PDB file of C-alpha atoms in Angstrom:
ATOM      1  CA  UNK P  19      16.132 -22.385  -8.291  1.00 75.00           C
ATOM      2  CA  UNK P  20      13.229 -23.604  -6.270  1.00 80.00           C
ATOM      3  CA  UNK P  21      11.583 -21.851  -3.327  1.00 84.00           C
ATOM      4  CA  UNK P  22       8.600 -22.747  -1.265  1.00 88.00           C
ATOM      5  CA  UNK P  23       6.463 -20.080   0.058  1.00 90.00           C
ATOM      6  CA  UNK P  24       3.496 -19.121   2.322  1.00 90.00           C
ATOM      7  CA  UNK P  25       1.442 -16.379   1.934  1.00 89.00           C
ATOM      8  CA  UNK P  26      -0.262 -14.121   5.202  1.00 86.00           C
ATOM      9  CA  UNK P  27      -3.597 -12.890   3.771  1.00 83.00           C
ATOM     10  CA  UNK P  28      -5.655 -10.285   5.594  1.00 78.00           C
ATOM     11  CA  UNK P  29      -9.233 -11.121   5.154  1.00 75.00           C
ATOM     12  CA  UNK P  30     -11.464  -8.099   6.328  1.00 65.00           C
ATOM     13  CA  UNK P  31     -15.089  -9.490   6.165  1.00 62.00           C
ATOM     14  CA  UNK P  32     -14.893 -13.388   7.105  1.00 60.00           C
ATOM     15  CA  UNK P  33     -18.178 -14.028   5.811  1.00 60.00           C
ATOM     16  CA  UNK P  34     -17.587 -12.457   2.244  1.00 57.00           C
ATOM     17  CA  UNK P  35     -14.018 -14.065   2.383  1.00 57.00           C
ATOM     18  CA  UNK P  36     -12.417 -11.683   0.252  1.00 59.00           C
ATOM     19  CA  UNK P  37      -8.709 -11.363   1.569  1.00 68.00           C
ATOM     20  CA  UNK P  38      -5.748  -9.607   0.113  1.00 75.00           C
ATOM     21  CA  UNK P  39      -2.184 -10.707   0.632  1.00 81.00           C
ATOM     22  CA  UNK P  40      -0.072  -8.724   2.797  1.00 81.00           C
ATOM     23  CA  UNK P  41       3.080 -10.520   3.720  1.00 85.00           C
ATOM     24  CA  UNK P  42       5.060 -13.709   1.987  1.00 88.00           C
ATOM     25  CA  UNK P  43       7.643 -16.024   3.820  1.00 89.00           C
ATOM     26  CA  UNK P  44      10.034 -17.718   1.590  1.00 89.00           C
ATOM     27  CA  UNK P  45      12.279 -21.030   2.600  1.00 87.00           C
ATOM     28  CA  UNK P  46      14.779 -21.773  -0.203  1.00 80.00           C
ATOM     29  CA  UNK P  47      16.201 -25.302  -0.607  1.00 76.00           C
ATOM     30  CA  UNK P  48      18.553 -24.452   2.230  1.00 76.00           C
ATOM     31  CA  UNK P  49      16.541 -23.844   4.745  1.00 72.00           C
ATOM     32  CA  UNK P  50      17.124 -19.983   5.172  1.00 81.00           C
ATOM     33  CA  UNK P  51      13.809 -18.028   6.042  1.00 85.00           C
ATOM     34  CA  UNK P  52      12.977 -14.732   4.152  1.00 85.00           C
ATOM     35  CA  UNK P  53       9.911 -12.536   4.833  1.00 85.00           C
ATOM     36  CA  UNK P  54       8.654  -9.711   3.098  1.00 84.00           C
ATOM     37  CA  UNK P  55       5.434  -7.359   4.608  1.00 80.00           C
ATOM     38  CA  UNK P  56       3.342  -4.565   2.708  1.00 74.00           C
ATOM     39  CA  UNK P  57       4.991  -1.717   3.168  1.00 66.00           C
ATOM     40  CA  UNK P  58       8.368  -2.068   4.071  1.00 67.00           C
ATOM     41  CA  UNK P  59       9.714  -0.556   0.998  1.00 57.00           C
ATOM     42  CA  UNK P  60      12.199   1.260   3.245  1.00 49.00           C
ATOM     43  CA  UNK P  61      14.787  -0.756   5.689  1.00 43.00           C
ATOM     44  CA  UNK P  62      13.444  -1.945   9.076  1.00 47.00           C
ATOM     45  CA  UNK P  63      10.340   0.341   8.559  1.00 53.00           C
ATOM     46  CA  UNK P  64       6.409  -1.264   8.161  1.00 56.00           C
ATOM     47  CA  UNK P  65       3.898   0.918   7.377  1.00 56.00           C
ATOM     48  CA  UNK P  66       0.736  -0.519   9.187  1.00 55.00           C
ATOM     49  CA  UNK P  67      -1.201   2.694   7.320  1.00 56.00           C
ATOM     50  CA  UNK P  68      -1.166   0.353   4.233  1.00 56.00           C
ATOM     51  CA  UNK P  69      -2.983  -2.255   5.929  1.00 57.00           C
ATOM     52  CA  UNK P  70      -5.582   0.288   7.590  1.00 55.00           C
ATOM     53  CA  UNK P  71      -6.118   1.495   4.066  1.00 55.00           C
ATOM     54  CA  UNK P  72      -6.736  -1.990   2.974  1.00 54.00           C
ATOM     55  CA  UNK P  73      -9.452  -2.097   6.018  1.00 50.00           C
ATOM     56  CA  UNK P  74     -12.871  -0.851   5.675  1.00 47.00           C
ATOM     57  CA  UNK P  75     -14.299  -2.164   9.522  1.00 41.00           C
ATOM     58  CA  UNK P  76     -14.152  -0.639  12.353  1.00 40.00           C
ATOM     59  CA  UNK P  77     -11.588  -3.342  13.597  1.00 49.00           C
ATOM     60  CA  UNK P  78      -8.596  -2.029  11.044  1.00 49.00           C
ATOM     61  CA  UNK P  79      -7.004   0.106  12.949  1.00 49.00           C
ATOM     62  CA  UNK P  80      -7.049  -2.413  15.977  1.00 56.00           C
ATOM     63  CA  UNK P  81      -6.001  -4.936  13.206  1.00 57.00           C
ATOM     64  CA  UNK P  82      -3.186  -3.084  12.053  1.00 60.00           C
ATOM     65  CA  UNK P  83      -1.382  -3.370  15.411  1.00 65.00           C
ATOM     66  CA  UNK P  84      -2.051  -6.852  15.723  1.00 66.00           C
ATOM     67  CA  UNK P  85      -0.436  -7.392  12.615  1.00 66.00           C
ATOM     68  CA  UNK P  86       2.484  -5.558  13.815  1.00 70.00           C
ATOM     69  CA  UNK P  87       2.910  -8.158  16.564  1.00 72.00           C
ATOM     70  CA  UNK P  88       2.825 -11.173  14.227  1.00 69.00           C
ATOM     71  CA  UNK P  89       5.363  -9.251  12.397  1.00 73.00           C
ATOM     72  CA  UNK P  90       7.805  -9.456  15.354  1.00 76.00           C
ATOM     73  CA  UNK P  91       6.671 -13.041  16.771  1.00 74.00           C
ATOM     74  CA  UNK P  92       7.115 -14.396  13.154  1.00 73.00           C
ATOM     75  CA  UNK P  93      10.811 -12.671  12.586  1.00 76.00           C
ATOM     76  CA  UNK P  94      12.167 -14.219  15.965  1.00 77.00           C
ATOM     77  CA  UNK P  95      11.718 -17.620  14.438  1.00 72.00           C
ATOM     78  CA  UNK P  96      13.084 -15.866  10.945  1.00 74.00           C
ATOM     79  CA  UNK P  97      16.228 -15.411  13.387  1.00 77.00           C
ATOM     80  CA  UNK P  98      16.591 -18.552  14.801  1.00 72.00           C
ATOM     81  CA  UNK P  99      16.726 -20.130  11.761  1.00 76.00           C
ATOM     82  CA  UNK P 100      13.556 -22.810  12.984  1.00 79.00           C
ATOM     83  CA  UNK P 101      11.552 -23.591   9.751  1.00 83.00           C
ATOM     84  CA  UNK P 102       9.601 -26.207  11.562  1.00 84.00           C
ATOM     85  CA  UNK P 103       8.499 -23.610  14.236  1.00 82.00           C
ATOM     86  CA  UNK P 104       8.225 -20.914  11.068  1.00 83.00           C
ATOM     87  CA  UNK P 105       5.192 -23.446   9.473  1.00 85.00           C
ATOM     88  CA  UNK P 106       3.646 -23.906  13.387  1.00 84.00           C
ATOM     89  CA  UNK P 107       3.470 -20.193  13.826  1.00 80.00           C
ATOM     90  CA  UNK P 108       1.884 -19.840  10.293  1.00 83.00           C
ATOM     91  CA  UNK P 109      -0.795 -22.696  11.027  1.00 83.00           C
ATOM     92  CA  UNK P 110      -1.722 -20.755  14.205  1.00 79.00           C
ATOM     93  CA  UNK P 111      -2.908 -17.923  12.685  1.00 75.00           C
ATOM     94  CA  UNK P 112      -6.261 -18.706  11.789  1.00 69.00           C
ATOM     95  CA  UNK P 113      -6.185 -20.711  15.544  1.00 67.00           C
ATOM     96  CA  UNK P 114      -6.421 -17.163  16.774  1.00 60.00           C
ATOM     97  CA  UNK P 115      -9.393 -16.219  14.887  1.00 56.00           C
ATOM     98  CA  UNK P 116      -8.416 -13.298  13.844  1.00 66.00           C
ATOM     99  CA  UNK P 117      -8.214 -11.446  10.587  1.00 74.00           C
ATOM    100  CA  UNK P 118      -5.035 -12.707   9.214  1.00 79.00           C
ATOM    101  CA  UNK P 119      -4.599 -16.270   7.552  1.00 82.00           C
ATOM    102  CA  UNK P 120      -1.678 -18.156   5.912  1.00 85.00           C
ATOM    103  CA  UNK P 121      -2.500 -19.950   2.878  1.00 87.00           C
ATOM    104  CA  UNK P 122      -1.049 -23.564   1.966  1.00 88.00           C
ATOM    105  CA  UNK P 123       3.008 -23.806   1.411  1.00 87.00           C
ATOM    106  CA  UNK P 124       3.571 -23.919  -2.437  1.00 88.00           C
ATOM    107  CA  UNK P 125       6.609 -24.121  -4.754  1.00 87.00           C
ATOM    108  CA  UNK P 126       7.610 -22.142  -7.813  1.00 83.00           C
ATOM    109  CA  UNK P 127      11.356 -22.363  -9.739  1.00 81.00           C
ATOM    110  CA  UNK P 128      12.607 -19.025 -10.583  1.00 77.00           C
ATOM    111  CA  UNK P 129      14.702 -18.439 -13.114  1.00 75.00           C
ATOM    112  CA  UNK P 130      18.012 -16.659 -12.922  1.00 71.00           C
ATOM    113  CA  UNK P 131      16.429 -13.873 -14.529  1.00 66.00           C
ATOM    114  CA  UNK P 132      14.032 -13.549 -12.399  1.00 61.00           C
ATOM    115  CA  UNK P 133      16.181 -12.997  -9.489  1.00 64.00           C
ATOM    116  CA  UNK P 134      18.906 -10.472 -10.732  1.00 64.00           C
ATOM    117  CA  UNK P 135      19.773  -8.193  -8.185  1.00 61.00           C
ATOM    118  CA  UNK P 136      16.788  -9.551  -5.772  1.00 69.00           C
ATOM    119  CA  UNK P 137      16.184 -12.187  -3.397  1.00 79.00           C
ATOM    120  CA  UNK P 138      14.064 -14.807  -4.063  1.00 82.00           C
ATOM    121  CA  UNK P 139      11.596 -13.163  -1.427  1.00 82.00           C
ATOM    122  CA  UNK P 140      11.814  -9.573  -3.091  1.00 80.00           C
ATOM    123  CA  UNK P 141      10.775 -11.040  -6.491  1.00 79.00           C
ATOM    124  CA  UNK P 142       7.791 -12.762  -5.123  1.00 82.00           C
ATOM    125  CA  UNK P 143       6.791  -9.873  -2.724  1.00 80.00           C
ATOM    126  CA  UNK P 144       6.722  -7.629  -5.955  1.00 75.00           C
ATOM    127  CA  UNK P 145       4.257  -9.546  -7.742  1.00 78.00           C
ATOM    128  CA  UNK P 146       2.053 -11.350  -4.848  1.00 81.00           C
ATOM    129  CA  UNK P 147       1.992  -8.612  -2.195  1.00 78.00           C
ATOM    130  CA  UNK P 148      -0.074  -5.645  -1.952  1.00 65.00           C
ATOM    131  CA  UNK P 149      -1.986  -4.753  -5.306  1.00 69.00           C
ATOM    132  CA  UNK P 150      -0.545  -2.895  -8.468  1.00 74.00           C
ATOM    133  CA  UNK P 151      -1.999   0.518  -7.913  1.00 82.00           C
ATOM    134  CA  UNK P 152      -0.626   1.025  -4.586  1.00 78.00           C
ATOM    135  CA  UNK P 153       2.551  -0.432  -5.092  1.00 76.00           C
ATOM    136  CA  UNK P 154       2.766   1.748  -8.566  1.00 83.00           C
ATOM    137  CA  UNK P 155       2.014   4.988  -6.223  1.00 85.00           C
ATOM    138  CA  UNK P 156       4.736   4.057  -3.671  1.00 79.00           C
ATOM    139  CA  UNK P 157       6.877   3.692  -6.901  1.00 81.00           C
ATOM    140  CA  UNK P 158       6.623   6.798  -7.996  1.00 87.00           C
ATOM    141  CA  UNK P 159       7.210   8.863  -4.569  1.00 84.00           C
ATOM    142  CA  UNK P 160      10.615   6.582  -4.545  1.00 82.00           C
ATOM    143  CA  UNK P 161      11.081   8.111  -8.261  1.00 87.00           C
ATOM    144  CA  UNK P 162      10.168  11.670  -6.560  1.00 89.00           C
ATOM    145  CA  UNK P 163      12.527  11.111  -3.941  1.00 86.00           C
ATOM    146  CA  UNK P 164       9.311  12.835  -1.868  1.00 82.00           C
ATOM    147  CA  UNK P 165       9.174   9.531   0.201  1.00 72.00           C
ATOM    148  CA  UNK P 166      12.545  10.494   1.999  1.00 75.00           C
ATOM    149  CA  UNK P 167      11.440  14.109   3.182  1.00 74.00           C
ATOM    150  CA  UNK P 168       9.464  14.920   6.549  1.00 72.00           C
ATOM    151  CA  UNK P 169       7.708  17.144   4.259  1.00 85.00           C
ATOM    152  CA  UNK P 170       5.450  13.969   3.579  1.00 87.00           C
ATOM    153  CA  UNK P 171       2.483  12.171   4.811  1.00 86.00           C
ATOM    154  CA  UNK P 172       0.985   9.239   3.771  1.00 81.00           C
ATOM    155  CA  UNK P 173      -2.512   9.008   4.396  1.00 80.00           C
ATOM    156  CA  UNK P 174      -3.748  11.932   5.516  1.00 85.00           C
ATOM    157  CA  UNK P 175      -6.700  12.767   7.147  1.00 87.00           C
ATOM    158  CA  UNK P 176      -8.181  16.577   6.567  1.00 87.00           C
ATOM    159  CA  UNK P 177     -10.446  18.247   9.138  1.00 88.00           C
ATOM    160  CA  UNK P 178     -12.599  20.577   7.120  1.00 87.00           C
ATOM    161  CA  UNK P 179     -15.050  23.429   8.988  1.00 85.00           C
ATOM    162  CA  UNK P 180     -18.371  22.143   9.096  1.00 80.00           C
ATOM    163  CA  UNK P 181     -18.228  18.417   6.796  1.00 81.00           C
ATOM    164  CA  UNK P 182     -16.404  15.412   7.359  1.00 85.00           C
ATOM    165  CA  UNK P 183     -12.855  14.942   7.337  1.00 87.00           C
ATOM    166  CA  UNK P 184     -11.259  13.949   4.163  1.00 89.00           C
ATOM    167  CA  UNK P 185      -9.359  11.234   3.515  1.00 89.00           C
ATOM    168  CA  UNK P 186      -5.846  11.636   1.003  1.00 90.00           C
ATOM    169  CA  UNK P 187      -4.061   8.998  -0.225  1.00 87.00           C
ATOM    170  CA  UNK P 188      -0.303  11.605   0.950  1.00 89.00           C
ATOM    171  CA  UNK P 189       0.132  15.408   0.899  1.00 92.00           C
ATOM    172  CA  UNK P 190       3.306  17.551   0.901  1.00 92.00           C
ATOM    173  CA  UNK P 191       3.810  20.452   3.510  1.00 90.00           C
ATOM    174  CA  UNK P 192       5.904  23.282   2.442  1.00 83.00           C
ATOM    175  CA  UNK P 193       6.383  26.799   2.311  1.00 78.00           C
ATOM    176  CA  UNK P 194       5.419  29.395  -0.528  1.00 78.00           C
ATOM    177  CA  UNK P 195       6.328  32.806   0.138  1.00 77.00           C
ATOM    178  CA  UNK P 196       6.736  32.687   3.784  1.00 78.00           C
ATOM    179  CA  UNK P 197       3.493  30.849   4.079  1.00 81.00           C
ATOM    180  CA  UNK P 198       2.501  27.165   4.471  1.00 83.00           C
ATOM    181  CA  UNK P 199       1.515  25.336   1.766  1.00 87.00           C
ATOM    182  CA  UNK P 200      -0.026  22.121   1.572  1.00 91.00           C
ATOM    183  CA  UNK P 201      -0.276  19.935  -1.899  1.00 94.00           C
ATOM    184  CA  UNK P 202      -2.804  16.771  -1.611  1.00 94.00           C
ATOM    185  CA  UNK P 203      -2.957  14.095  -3.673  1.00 95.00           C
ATOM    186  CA  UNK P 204      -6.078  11.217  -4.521  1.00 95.00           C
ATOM    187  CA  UNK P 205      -5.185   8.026  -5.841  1.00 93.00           C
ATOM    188  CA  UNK P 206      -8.436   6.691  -7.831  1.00 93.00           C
ATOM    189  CA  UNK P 207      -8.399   3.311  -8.916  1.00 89.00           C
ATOM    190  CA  UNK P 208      -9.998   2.389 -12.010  1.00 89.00           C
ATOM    191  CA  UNK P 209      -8.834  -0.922 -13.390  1.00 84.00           C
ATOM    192  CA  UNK P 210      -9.027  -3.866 -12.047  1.00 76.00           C
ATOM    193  CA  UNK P 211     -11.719  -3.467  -9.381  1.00 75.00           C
ATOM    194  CA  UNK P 212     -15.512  -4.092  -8.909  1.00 78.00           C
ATOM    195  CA  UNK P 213     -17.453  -1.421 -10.842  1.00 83.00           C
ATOM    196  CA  UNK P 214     -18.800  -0.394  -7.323  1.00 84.00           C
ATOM    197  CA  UNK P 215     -15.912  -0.318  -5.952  1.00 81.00           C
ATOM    198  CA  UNK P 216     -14.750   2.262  -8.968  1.00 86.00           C
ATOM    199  CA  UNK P 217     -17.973   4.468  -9.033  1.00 89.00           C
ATOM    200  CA  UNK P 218     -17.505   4.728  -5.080  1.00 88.00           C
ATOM    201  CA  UNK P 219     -13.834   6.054  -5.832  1.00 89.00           C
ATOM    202  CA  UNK P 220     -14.660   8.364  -8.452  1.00 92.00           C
ATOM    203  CA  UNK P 221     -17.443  10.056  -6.452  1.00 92.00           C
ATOM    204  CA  UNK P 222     -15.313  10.233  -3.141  1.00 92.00           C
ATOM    205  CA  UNK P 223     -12.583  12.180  -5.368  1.00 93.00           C
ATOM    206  CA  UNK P 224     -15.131  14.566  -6.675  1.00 94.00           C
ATOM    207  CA  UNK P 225     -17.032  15.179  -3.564  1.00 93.00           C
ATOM    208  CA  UNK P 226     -13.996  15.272  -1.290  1.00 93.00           C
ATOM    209  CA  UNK P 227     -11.901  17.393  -3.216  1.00 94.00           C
ATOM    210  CA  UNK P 228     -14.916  19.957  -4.284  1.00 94.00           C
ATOM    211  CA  UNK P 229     -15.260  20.421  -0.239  1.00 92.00           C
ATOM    212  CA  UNK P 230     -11.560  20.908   0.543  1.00 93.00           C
ATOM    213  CA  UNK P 231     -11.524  23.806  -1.904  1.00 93.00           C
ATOM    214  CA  UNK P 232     -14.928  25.145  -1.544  1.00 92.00           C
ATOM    215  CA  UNK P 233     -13.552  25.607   2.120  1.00 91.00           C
ATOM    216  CA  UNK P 234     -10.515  26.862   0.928  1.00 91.00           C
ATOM    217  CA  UNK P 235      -8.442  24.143   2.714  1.00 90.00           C
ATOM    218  CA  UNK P 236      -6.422  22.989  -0.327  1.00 92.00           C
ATOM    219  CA  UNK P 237      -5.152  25.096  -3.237  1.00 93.00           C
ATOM    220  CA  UNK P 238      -6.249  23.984  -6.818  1.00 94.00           C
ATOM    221  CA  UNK P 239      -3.114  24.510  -8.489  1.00 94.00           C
ATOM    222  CA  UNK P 240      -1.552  22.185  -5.680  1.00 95.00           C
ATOM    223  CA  UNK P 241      -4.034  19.290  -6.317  1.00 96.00           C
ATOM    224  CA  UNK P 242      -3.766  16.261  -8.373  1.00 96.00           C
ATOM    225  CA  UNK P 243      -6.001  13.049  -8.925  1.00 96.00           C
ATOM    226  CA  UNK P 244      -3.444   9.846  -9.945  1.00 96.00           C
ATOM    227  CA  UNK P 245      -5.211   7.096 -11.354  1.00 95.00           C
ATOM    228  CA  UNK P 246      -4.578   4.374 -13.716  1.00 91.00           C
ATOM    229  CA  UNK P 247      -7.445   5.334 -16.260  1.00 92.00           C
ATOM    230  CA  UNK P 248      -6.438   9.124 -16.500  1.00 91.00           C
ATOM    231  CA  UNK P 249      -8.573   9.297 -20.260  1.00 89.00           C
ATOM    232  CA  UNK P 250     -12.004   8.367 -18.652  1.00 88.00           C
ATOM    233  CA  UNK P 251     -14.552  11.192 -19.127  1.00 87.00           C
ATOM    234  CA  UNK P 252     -16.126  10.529 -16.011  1.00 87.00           C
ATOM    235  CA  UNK P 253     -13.177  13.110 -14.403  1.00 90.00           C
ATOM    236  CA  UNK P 254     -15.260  15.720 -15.598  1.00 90.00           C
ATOM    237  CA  UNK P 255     -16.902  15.729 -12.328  1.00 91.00           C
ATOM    238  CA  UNK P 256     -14.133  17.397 -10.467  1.00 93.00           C
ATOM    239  CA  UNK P 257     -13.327  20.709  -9.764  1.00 92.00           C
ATOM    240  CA  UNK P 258     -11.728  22.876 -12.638  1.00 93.00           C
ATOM    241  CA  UNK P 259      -8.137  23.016 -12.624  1.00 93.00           C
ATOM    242  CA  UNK P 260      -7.238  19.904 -10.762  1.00 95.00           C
ATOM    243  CA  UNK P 261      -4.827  17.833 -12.179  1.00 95.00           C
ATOM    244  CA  UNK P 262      -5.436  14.320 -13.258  1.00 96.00           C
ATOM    245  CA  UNK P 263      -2.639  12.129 -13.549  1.00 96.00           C
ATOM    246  CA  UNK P 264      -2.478   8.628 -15.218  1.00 95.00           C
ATOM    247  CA  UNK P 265       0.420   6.988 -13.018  1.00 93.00           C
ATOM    248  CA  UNK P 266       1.983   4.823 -15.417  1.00 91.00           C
ATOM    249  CA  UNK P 267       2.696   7.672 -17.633  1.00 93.00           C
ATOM    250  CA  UNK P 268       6.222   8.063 -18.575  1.00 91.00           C
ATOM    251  CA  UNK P 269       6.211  11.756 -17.175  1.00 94.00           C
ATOM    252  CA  UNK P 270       4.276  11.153 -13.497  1.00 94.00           C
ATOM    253  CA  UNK P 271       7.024  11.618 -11.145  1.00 93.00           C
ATOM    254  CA  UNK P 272       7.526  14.974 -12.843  1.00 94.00           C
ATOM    255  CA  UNK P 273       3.701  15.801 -12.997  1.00 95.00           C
ATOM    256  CA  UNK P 274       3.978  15.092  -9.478  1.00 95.00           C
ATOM    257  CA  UNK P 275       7.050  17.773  -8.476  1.00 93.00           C
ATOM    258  CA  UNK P 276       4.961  20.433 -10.684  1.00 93.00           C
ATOM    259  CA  UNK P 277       1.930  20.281  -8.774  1.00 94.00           C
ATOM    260  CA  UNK P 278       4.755  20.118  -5.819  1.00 92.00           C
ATOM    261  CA  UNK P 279       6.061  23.740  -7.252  1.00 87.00           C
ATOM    262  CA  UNK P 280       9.917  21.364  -7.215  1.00 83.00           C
ATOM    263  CA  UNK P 281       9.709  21.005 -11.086  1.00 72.00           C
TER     264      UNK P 281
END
């Protein structure tokens, strides 16, 4: 089967012109128009934290709502079926000067394997979209089943007395007890990125977490490190007794419910 596709990248620094991709539209050979965004693994549902994560200016937040409305002006064409206006609205996105950018329509033939039980659209937004360690840790909370409760926040910010806030990549509220619990998770990506961009990772786990429970704010028996290089001695730096876990270990989902207290 062939499909042509366009890609919506989200470049953060225009000068350095390092972009990552963030949504695909798909137009198979009859016409029909599929789309696909980072992070709407559940139905109807974007999360636009996923792109602020992806951020590091000032503008991200700001940029994450903007995206939001290209989302919406891009599906009413989806709707009306209009792959000639589809292409116009993707050329008109760099027109705008703004942070988002559609790269050049391209074709690939998938094979029926490729494409049981998906759409054309799913298969490519699984291994264009996003990156691999994010998508892995979304995974995993789907294998938890954590990502249907209220119980759970993605991307949490922590106020600690007297430092910085901290930043967590999701924590779990619940009650131990009679008392409130909180469980906090940081991803730490290893593999696959700039060896400044993994120091700077490493250290923010370290300091970050060694604040949090200096202050008392997190527990360490409810506090876990999931990374995809979980043998690396450089984890010595952080506090005793958190948990590091690699996240495409067989048993992480379960690791994760432990440090939960739900397994």
């Amino acid at each position: 089967m062939m499909c042509r596709y366009r890609l919506i990248r989200y470049i953060d620094d225009p000068i350095r012109g390092e972009g990552v991709n963030i949504a695909i539209v798909a137009f198979d050979e009859q016409g029909e128009i599929t789309m696909r965004f980072l992070g709407d693994k559940r139905p109807e549902s974007i999360r636009h934290e996923r792109l602020e994560r992806l951020a590091r200016m000032r503008s991200s937040i700001e940029n994450s709502w903007v995206f939001m409305e290209w989302v919406h002006w891009l599906e009413t064409f989806a709707e009306l079926h209009d792959p000639v206006a589809m292409r116009l609205g993707l050329d008109r996105l760099e027109d705008r000067n703004s942070n988002f950018t559609a790269t050049v329509e391209e074709q690939i033939e998938l094979r029926e394997s490729d494409l049981k039980r998906v759409r054309p659209v799913d298969y490519l937004h699984d291994q264009l979209i996003g990156d691999p360690f994010q998508n892995r840790l979304e995974a995993l909370l789907m294998q938890t089943e954590l990502e249907w409760t209220s119980a759970l926040t993605f991307d949490a910010v922590l106020e600690l007395p007297f430092a910085q806030p901290i930043h967590l990549d999701f924590v779990v509220e619940s009650e131990e007890g009679g008392h409130p619990v909180l469980s906090a998770f940081k991803g730490v990506q290893l593999l696959g990125v700039s060896e400044v961009a993994s120091i700077h990772a490493l250290n923010d786990a370290c300091y970050s977490l060694k604040l949090a429970l200096d202050a008392d704010v997190l527990n360490v028996n409810r506090t876990a490190v999931l990374t995809d290089d979980p043998q690396t001695q450089a984890f010595g730096c952080l506090p005793n007794g958190v948990e590091v876990i690699g996240i495409w270990d067989d048993d992480a989902a379960s690791r994760i419910l432990r440090v939960v207290g739900l397994n």
